[in-house]
Coordinates of C-alpha atoms in Angstrom, one line a residue:
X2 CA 31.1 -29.0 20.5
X3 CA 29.0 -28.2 17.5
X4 CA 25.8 -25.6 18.3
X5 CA 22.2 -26.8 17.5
X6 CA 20.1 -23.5 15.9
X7 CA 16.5 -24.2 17.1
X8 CA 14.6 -23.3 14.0
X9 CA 11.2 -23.7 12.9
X10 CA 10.1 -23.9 9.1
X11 CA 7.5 -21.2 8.1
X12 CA 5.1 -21.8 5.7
X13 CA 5.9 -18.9 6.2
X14 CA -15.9 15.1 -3.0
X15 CA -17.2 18.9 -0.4
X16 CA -20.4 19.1 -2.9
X17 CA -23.5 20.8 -2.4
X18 CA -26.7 19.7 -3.7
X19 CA -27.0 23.3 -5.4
X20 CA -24.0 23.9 -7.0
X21 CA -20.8 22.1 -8.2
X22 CA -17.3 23.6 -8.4
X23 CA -16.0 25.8 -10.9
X24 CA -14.0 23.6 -13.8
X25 CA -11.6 27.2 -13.9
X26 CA -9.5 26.2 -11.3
X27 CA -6.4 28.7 -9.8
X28 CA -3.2 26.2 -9.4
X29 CA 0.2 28.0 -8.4
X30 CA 1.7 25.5 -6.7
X31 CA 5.1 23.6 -8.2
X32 CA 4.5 20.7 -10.3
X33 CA 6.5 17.4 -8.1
X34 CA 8.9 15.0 -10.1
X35 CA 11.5 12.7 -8.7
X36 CA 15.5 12.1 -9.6
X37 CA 16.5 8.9 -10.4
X38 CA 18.9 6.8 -7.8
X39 CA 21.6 7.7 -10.2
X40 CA 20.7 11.4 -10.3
X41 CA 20.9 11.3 -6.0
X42 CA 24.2 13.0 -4.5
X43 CA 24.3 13.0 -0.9
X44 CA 20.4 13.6 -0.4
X45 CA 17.8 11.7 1.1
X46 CA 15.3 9.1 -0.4
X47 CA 12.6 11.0 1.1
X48 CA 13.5 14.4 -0.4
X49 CA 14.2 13.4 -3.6
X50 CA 11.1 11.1 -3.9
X51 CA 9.1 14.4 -3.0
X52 CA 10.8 17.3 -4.8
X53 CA 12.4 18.4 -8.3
X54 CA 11.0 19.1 -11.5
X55 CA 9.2 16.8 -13.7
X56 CA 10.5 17.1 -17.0
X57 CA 8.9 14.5 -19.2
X58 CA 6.3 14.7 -20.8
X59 CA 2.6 13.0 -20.0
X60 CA 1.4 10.6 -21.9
X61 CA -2.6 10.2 -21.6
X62 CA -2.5 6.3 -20.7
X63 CA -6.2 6.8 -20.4
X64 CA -6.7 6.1 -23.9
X65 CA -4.4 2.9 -24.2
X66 CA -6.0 -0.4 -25.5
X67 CA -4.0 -2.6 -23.3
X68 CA -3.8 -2.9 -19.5
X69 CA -0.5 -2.9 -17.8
X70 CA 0.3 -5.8 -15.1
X71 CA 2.5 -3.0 -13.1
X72 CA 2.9 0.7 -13.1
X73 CA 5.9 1.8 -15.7
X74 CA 5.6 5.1 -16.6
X75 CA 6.1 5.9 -20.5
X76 CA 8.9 7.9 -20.7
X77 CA 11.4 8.8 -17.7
X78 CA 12.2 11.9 -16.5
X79 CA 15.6 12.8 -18.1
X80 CA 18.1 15.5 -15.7
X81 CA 21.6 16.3 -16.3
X82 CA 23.2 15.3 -13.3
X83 CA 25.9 17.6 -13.7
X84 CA 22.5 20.6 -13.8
X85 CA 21.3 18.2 -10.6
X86 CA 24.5 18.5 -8.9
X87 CA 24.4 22.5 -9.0
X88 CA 21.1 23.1 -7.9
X89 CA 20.4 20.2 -5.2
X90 CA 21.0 23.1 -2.5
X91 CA 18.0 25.2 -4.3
X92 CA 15.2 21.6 -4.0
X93 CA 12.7 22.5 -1.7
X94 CA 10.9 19.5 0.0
X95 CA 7.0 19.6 -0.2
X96 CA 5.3 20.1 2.7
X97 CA 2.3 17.5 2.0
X98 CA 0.3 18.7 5.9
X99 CA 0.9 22.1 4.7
X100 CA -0.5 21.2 1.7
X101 CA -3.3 19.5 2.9
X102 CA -4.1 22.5 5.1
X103 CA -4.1 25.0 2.3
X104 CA -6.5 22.3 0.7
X105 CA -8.7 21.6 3.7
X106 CA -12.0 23.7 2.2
X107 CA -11.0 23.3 -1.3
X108 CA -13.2 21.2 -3.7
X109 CA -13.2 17.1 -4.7
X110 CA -12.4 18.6 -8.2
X111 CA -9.8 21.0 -7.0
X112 CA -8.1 18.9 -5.0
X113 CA -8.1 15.9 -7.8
X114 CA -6.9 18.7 -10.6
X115 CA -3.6 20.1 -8.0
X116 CA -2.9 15.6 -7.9
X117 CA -3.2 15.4 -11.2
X118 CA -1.2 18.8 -12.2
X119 CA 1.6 17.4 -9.5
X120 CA 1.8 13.9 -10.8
X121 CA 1.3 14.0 -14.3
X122 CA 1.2 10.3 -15.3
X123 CA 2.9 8.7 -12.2
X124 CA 0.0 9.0 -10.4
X125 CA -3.9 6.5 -11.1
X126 CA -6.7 6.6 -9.1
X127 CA -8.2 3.7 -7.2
X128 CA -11.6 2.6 -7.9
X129 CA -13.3 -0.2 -6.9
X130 CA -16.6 -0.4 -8.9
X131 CA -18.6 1.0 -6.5
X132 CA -19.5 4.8 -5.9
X133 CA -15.4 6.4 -6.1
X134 CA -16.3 6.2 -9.6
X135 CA -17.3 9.6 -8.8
X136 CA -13.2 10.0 -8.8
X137 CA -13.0 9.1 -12.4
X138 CA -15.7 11.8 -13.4
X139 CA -14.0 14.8 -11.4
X140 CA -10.3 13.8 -13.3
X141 CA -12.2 13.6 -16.7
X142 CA -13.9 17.0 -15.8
X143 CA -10.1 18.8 -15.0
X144 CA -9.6 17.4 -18.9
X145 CA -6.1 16.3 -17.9
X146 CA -5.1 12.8 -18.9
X147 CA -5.4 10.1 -16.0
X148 CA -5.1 6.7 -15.2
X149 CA -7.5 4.3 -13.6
X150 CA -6.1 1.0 -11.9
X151 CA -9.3 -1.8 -10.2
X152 CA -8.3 -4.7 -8.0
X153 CA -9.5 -7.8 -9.7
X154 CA -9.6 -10.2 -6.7
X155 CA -11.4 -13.1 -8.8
X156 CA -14.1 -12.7 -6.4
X157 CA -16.5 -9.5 -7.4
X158 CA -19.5 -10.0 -8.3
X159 CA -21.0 -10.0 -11.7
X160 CA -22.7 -6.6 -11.3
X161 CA -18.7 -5.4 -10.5
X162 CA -17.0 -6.7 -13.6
X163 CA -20.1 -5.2 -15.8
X164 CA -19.5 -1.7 -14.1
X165 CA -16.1 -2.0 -15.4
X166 CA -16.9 -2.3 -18.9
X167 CA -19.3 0.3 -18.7
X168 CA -16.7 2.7 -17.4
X169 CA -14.4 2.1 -19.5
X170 CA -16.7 2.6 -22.5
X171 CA -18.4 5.5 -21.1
X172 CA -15.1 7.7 -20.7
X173 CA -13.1 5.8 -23.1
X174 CA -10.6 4.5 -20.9
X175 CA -8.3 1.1 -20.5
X176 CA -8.9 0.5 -16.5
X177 CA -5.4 -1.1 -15.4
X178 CA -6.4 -4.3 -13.7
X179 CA -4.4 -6.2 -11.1
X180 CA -4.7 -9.7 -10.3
X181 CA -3.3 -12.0 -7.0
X182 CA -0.5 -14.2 -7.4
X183 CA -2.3 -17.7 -8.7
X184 CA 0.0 -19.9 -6.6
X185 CA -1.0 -17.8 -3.0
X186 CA -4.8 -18.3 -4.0
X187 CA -4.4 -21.8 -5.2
X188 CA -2.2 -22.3 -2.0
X189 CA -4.9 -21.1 0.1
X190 CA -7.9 -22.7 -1.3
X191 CA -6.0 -25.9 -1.4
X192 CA -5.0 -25.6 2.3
X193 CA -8.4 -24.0 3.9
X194 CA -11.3 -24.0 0.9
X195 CA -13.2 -21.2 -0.5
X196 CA -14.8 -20.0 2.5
X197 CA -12.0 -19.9 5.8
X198 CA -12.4 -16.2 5.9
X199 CA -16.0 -17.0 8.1
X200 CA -14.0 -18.8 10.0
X201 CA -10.5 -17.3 11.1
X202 CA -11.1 -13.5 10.1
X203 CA -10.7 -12.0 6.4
X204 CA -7.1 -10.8 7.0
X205 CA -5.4 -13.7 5.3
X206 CA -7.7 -13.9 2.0
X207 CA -7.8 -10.1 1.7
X208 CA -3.8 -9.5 1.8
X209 CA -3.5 -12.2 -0.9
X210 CA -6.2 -10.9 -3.6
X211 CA -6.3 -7.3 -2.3
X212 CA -2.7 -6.1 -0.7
X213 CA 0.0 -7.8 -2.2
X214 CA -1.7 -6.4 -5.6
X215 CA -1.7 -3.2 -4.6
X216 CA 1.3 -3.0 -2.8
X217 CA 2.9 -4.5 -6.7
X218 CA 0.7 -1.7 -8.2
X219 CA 2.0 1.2 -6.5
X220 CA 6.0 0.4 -6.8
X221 CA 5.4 1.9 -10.2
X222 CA 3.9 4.8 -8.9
X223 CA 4.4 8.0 -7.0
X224 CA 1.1 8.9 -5.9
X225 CA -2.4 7.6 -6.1
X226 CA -6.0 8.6 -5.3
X227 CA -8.7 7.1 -3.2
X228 CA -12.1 7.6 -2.3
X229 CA -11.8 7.4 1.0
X230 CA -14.5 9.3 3.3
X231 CA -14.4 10.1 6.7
X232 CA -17.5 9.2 6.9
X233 CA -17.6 5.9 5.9
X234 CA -15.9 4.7 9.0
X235 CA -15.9 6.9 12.0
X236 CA -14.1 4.1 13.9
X237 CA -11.3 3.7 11.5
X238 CA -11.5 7.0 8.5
X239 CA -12.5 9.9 10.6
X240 CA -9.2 11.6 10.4
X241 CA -8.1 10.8 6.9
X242 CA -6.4 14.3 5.2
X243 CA -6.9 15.1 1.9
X244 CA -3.4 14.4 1.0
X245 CA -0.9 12.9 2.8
X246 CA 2.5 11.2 2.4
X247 CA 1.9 7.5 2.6
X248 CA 2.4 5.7 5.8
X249 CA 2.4 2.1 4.9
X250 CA 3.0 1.8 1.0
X251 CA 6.2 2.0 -1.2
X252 CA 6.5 3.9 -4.1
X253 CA 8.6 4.2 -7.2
X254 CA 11.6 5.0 -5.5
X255 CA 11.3 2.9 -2.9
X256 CA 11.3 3.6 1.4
X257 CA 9.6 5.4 3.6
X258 CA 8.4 8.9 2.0
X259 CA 8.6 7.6 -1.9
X260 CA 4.7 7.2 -2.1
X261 CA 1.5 10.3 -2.0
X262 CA -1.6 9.4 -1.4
X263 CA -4.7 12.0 -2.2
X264 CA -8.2 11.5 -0.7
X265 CA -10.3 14.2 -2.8
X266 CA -13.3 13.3 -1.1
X267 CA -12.0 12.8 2.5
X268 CA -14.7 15.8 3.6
X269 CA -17.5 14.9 1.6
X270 CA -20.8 13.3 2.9
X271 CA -22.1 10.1 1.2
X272 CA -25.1 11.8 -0.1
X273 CA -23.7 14.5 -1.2
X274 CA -21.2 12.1 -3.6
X275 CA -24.5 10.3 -4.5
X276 CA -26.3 13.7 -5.7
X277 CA -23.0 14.7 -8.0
X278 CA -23.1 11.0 -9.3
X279 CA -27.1 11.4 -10.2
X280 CA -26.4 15.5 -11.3
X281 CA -23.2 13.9 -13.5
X282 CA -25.5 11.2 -14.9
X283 CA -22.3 8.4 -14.3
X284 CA -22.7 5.1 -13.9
X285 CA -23.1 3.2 -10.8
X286 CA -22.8 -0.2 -10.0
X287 CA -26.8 -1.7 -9.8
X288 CA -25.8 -3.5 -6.8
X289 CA -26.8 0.7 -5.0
X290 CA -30.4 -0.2 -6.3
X291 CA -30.6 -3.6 -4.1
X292 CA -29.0 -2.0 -0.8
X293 CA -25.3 -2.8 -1.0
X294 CA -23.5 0.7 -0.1
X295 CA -20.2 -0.5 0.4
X296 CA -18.8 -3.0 -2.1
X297 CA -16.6 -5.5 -2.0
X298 CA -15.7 -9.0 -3.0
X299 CA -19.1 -11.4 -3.2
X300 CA -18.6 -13.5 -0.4
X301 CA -18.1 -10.3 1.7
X302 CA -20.3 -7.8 0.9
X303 CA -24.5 -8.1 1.6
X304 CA -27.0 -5.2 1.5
X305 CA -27.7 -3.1 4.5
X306 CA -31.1 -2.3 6.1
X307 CA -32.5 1.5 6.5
X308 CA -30.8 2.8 9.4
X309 CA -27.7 0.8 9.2
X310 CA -24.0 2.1 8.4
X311 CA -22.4 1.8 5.1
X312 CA -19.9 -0.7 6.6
X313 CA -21.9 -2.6 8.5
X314 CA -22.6 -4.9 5.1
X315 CA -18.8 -6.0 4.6
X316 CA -17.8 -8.9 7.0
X317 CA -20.8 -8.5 8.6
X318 CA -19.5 -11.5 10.7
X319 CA -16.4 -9.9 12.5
X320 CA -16.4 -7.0 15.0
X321 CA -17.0 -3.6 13.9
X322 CA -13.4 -2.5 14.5
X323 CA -12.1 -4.3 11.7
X324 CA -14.2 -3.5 9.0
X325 CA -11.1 -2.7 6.5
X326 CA -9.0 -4.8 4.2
X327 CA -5.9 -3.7 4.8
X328 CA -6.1 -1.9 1.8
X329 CA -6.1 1.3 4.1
X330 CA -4.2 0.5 7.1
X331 CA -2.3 3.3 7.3
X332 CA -5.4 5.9 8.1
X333 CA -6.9 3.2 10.6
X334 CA -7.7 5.7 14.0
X335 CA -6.4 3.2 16.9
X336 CA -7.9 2.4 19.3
X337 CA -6.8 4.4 22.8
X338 CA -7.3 2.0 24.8
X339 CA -6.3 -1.4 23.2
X340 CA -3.5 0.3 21.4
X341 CA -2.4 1.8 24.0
X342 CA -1.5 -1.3 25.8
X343 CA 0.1 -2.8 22.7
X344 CA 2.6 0.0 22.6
X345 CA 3.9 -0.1 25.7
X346 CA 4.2 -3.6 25.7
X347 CA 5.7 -3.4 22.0
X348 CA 3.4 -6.4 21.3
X349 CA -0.4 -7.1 19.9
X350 CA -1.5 -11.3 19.8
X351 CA -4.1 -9.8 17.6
X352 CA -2.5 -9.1 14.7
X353 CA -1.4 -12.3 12.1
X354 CA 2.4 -13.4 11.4
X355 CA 4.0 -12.2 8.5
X356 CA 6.7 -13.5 6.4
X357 CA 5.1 -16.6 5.4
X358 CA 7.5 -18.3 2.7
X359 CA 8.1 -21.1 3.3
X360 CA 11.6 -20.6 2.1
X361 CA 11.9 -18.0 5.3
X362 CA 13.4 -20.1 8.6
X363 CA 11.4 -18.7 11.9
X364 CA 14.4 -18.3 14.6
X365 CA 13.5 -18.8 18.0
X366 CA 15.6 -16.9 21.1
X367 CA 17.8 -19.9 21.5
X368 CA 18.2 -20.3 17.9
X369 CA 19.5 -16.4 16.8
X370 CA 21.9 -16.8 19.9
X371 CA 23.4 -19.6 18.6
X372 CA 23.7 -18.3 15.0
X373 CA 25.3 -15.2 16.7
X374 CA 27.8 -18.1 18.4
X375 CA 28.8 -19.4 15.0
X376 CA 32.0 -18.1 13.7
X377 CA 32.7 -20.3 10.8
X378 CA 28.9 -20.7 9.2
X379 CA 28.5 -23.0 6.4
X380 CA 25.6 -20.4 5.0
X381 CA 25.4 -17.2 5.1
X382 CA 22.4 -16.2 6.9
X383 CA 19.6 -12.7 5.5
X384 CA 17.7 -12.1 8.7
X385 CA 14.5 -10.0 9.6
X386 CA 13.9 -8.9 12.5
X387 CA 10.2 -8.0 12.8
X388 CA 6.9 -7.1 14.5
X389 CA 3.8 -8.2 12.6
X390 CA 1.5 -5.3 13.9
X391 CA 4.3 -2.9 12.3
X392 CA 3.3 -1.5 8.7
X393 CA 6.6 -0.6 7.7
X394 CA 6.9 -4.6 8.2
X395 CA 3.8 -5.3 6.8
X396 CA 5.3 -3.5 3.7
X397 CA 7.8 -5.1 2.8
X398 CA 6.5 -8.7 3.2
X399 CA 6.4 -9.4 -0.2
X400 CA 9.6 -8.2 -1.5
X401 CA 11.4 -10.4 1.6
X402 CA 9.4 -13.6 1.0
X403 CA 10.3 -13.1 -2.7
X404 CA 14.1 -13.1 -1.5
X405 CA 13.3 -16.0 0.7
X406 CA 12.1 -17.7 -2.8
X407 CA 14.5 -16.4 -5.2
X408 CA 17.3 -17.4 -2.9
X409 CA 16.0 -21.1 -2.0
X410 CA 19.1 -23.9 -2.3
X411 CA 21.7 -20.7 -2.8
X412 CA 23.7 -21.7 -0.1
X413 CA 22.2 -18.4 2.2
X414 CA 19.4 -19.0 4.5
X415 CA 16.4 -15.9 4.5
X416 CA 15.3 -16.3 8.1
X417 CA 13.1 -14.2 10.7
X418 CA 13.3 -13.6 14.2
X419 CA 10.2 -11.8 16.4
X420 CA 11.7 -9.3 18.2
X421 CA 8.6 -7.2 20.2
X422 CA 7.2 -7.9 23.3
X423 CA 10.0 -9.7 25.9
X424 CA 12.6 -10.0 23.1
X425 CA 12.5 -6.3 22.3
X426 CA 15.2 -5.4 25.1
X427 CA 17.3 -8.2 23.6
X428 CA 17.2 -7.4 20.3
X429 CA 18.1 -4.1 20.9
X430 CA 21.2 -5.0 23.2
X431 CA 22.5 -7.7 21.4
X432 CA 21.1 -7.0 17.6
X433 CA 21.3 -3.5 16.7
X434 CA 17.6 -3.1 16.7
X435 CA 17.1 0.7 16.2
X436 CA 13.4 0.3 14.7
X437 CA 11.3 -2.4 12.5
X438 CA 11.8 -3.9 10.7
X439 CA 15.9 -3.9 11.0
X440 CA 18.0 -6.4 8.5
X441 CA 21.1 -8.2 9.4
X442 CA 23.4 -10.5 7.1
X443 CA 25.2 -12.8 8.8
X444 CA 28.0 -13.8 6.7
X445 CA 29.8 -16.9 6.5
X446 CA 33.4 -15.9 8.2
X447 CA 32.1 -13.2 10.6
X448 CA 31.8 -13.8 14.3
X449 CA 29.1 -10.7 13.6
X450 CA 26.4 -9.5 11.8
X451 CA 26.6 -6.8 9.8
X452 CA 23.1 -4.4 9.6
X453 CA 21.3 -3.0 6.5
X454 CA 21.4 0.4 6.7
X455 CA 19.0 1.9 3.4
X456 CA 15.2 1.7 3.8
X457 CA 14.9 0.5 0.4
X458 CA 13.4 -3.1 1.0
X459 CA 12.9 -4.1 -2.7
X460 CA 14.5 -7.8 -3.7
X461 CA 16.8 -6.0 -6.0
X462 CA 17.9 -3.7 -2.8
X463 CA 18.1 -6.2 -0.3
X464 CA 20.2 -8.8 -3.4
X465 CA 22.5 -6.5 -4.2
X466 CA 24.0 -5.6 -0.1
X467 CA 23.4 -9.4 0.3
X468 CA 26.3 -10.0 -2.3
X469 CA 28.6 -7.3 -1.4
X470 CA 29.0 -8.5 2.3
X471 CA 28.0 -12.4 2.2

């Protein structure tokens, strides 16, 4: 007797007022490169993606007239891999909370010259047209080159995209713009008009325009600076480092470790950034002058009254606890409480589905068992198995609902199956759940599934297994 699956389609910096740091700055530490995957012998991703030597050379991209739609840097690091092969057992791994220790008292422009002496040109900083443009004077003042990269959400307002220019004329800069993927927008608009965000939360709009950008931004990268304070958020930034290894975001090289994120300002007070910006003479967006202290996208941004928190002007209509984008997920302090409960039940109904394609099949219980019960499929099935409220899930969303596209009427089916909460147990019994998100390929004349066993998520990745055991 043939076996139904029961599936269901998914659409699916510190300164003082007195003085400002020294430009002479003292750097001993190692300058940071990266081998290439065909350089790698028997070491892992997250040691190579955070040790060697950088041997190319830095080209000042700063100065280029036209803006990249990704991150490639201008010339590769070249390494024998004979020389590689002798002196893998010399590589020391950096120590990035060591580092950020040592670093702890040090200076916006300190901290933003040892990122920039590290990195070389695989690193850009941030901004966002509103006051982190004090991050663009402090890399101009180490006089190393740098690169600048804005999120152009199609939604900033006119005072934003005037900024821009002036920045870029003022240091002489290309900023690197990225852009959201016209078909999500127009798919969104279409389905739930300009405005749903007042209606079902910002989540949804701001991973289209703001994540899934970035997230394609920083796969060309190894590092990148913010201007992140812990001030700006005591709810959700008050225990952001001045450097860390990435928690949420993909780098370059791909999986967990590949990515460096440096917060230069992390310890700095608001006004204090605002009396280097006046001291500096930069410019500033002249949305400051009408009240708006935090700036976003149009829709989501108003001026705050005297007394008010910076934050309290972005989605002014949602709950204090969620005033972030997703943009900075990773440095979110949780909740004690709340979270607390979600991680004991493995679960949160708070947090929004992922893996929307609607190339990607969403397997219920009854359906994955009886895909397990096949042993003579007709399609080889690619399946997920997630929890939304996971960021290493949340991470590679894109690069699987690309697969789910690029694979659409290949004769393999890209499918997901929720396995927190009261399916946990069962995944882990029956589907070799170690950890989210875990991968399986079920192929066509195999009673079982076989597991994925790199964390590098990217479509090419995730292809080229798919083909080797489909």
């Amino acid at each position: 007797m043939a076996l139904a699956i029961n599936v269901s389609s998914s659409s699916s910096s510190v300164i003082s007022t007195s003085s400002f740091p020294s430009l002479e700055l003292k750097v001993s530490a190692p300058r940071i490169g990266s081998l290439r995957l065909s350089d790698r012998v028997n070491v892992s991703t997250a040691s190579l993606s955070l040790s060697g030597k950088q041997s190319s050379s830095v080209k000042p991209l700063n100065v280029q007239s036209v803006a990249k739609e990704s991150f490639v840097p201008s010339q590769a690091a070249s390494m024998v891999t004979s020389e590689v092969t002798e002196k893998l057992d010399v590589v020391e791994v950096e120590d990035f909370e060591e580092l950020a220790k040592s670093l702890e008292t040090a200076s916006p422009l300190e901290i933003m010259d040892k990122a920039l002496e590290k990195f070389g040109n695989d690193i850009a900083i941030a901004f966002s047209g509103a006051e982190d443009v004090a991050l663009i004077e402090y890399a101009h003042l180490t006089g190393r080159p740098f690169r600048v990269f804005s999120l152009d959400t199609g939604r900033l307002n006119p005072e934003t995209y005037r900024l821009f220019d002036t920045v870029e004329k003022h240091y002489g800069i290309r900023i690197e713009y990225m852009f959201p993927d016209a078909v999500e927008v127009q798919a969104l608009v279409r389905n739930k008009g300009l405005f749903s965000f007042y209606e079902d939360g910002h989540q949804e709009c701001c991973r289209i325009r703001k994540v899934r950008p970035l997230r394609r931004a920083l796969k060309g990268l190894r590092a990148w600076i913010t201007g992140q304070r812990k001030d700006q958020s005591p709810g959700t930034r008050s225990e952001i480092p001045v450097v860390q290894v990435d928690p949420v975001f993909e780098g370059l090289d791909g999986g967990a470790g590949s990515l460096v994120k440096w917060n230069p300002v992390a310890n700095v007070e608001g006004n204090d950034v605002w009396n280097f910006l006046r001291t500096m003479d930069v410019p500033v967006n002249t949305l400051h002058a009408a009240g708006y202290v935090s700036i976003g996208c149009e829709p989501c941004t108003r001026a705050v009254l005297p007394g008010q928190h910076e934050r309290e002007g972005r989605w002014w209509w949602e709950d204090a606890k969620a005033k972030e984008c997703g943009l900075h997920k990773g440095n979110i302090k949780e909740n004690s409480n709340a979270n607390a409960a979600a991680n004991v039940n493995g679960t949160s109904s708070t947090v929004a589905d992922i893996f929307k394609s609607e190339n990607v099949v969403s397997l219920s219980r009854q359906g994955i068992e009886n895909l397990m019960k096949l042993g003579n499929r007709k399609e080889a099935w690619i399946v997920v198995l997630y929890a939304p409220w996971c960021p290493f899930c949340q991470a590679m969303e894109g690069s699987f609902d690309e697969l789910a596209d690029k694979l659409g009427g290949s004769g393999v089916k890209v499918a997901k199956f929720r396995a927190d909460g009261d399916q946990k147990e069962f995944a882990k019994r029956e589907l070799q759940l170690g950890s989210f998100p875990t991968i399986l390929v079920f192929p066509k004349n195999s009673s079982r599934p076989i597991k994925y066993p790199s964390e590098k998520r990217d479509v090419d990745s995730l292809t080229s297994f798919l083909n080797l055991v489909r």
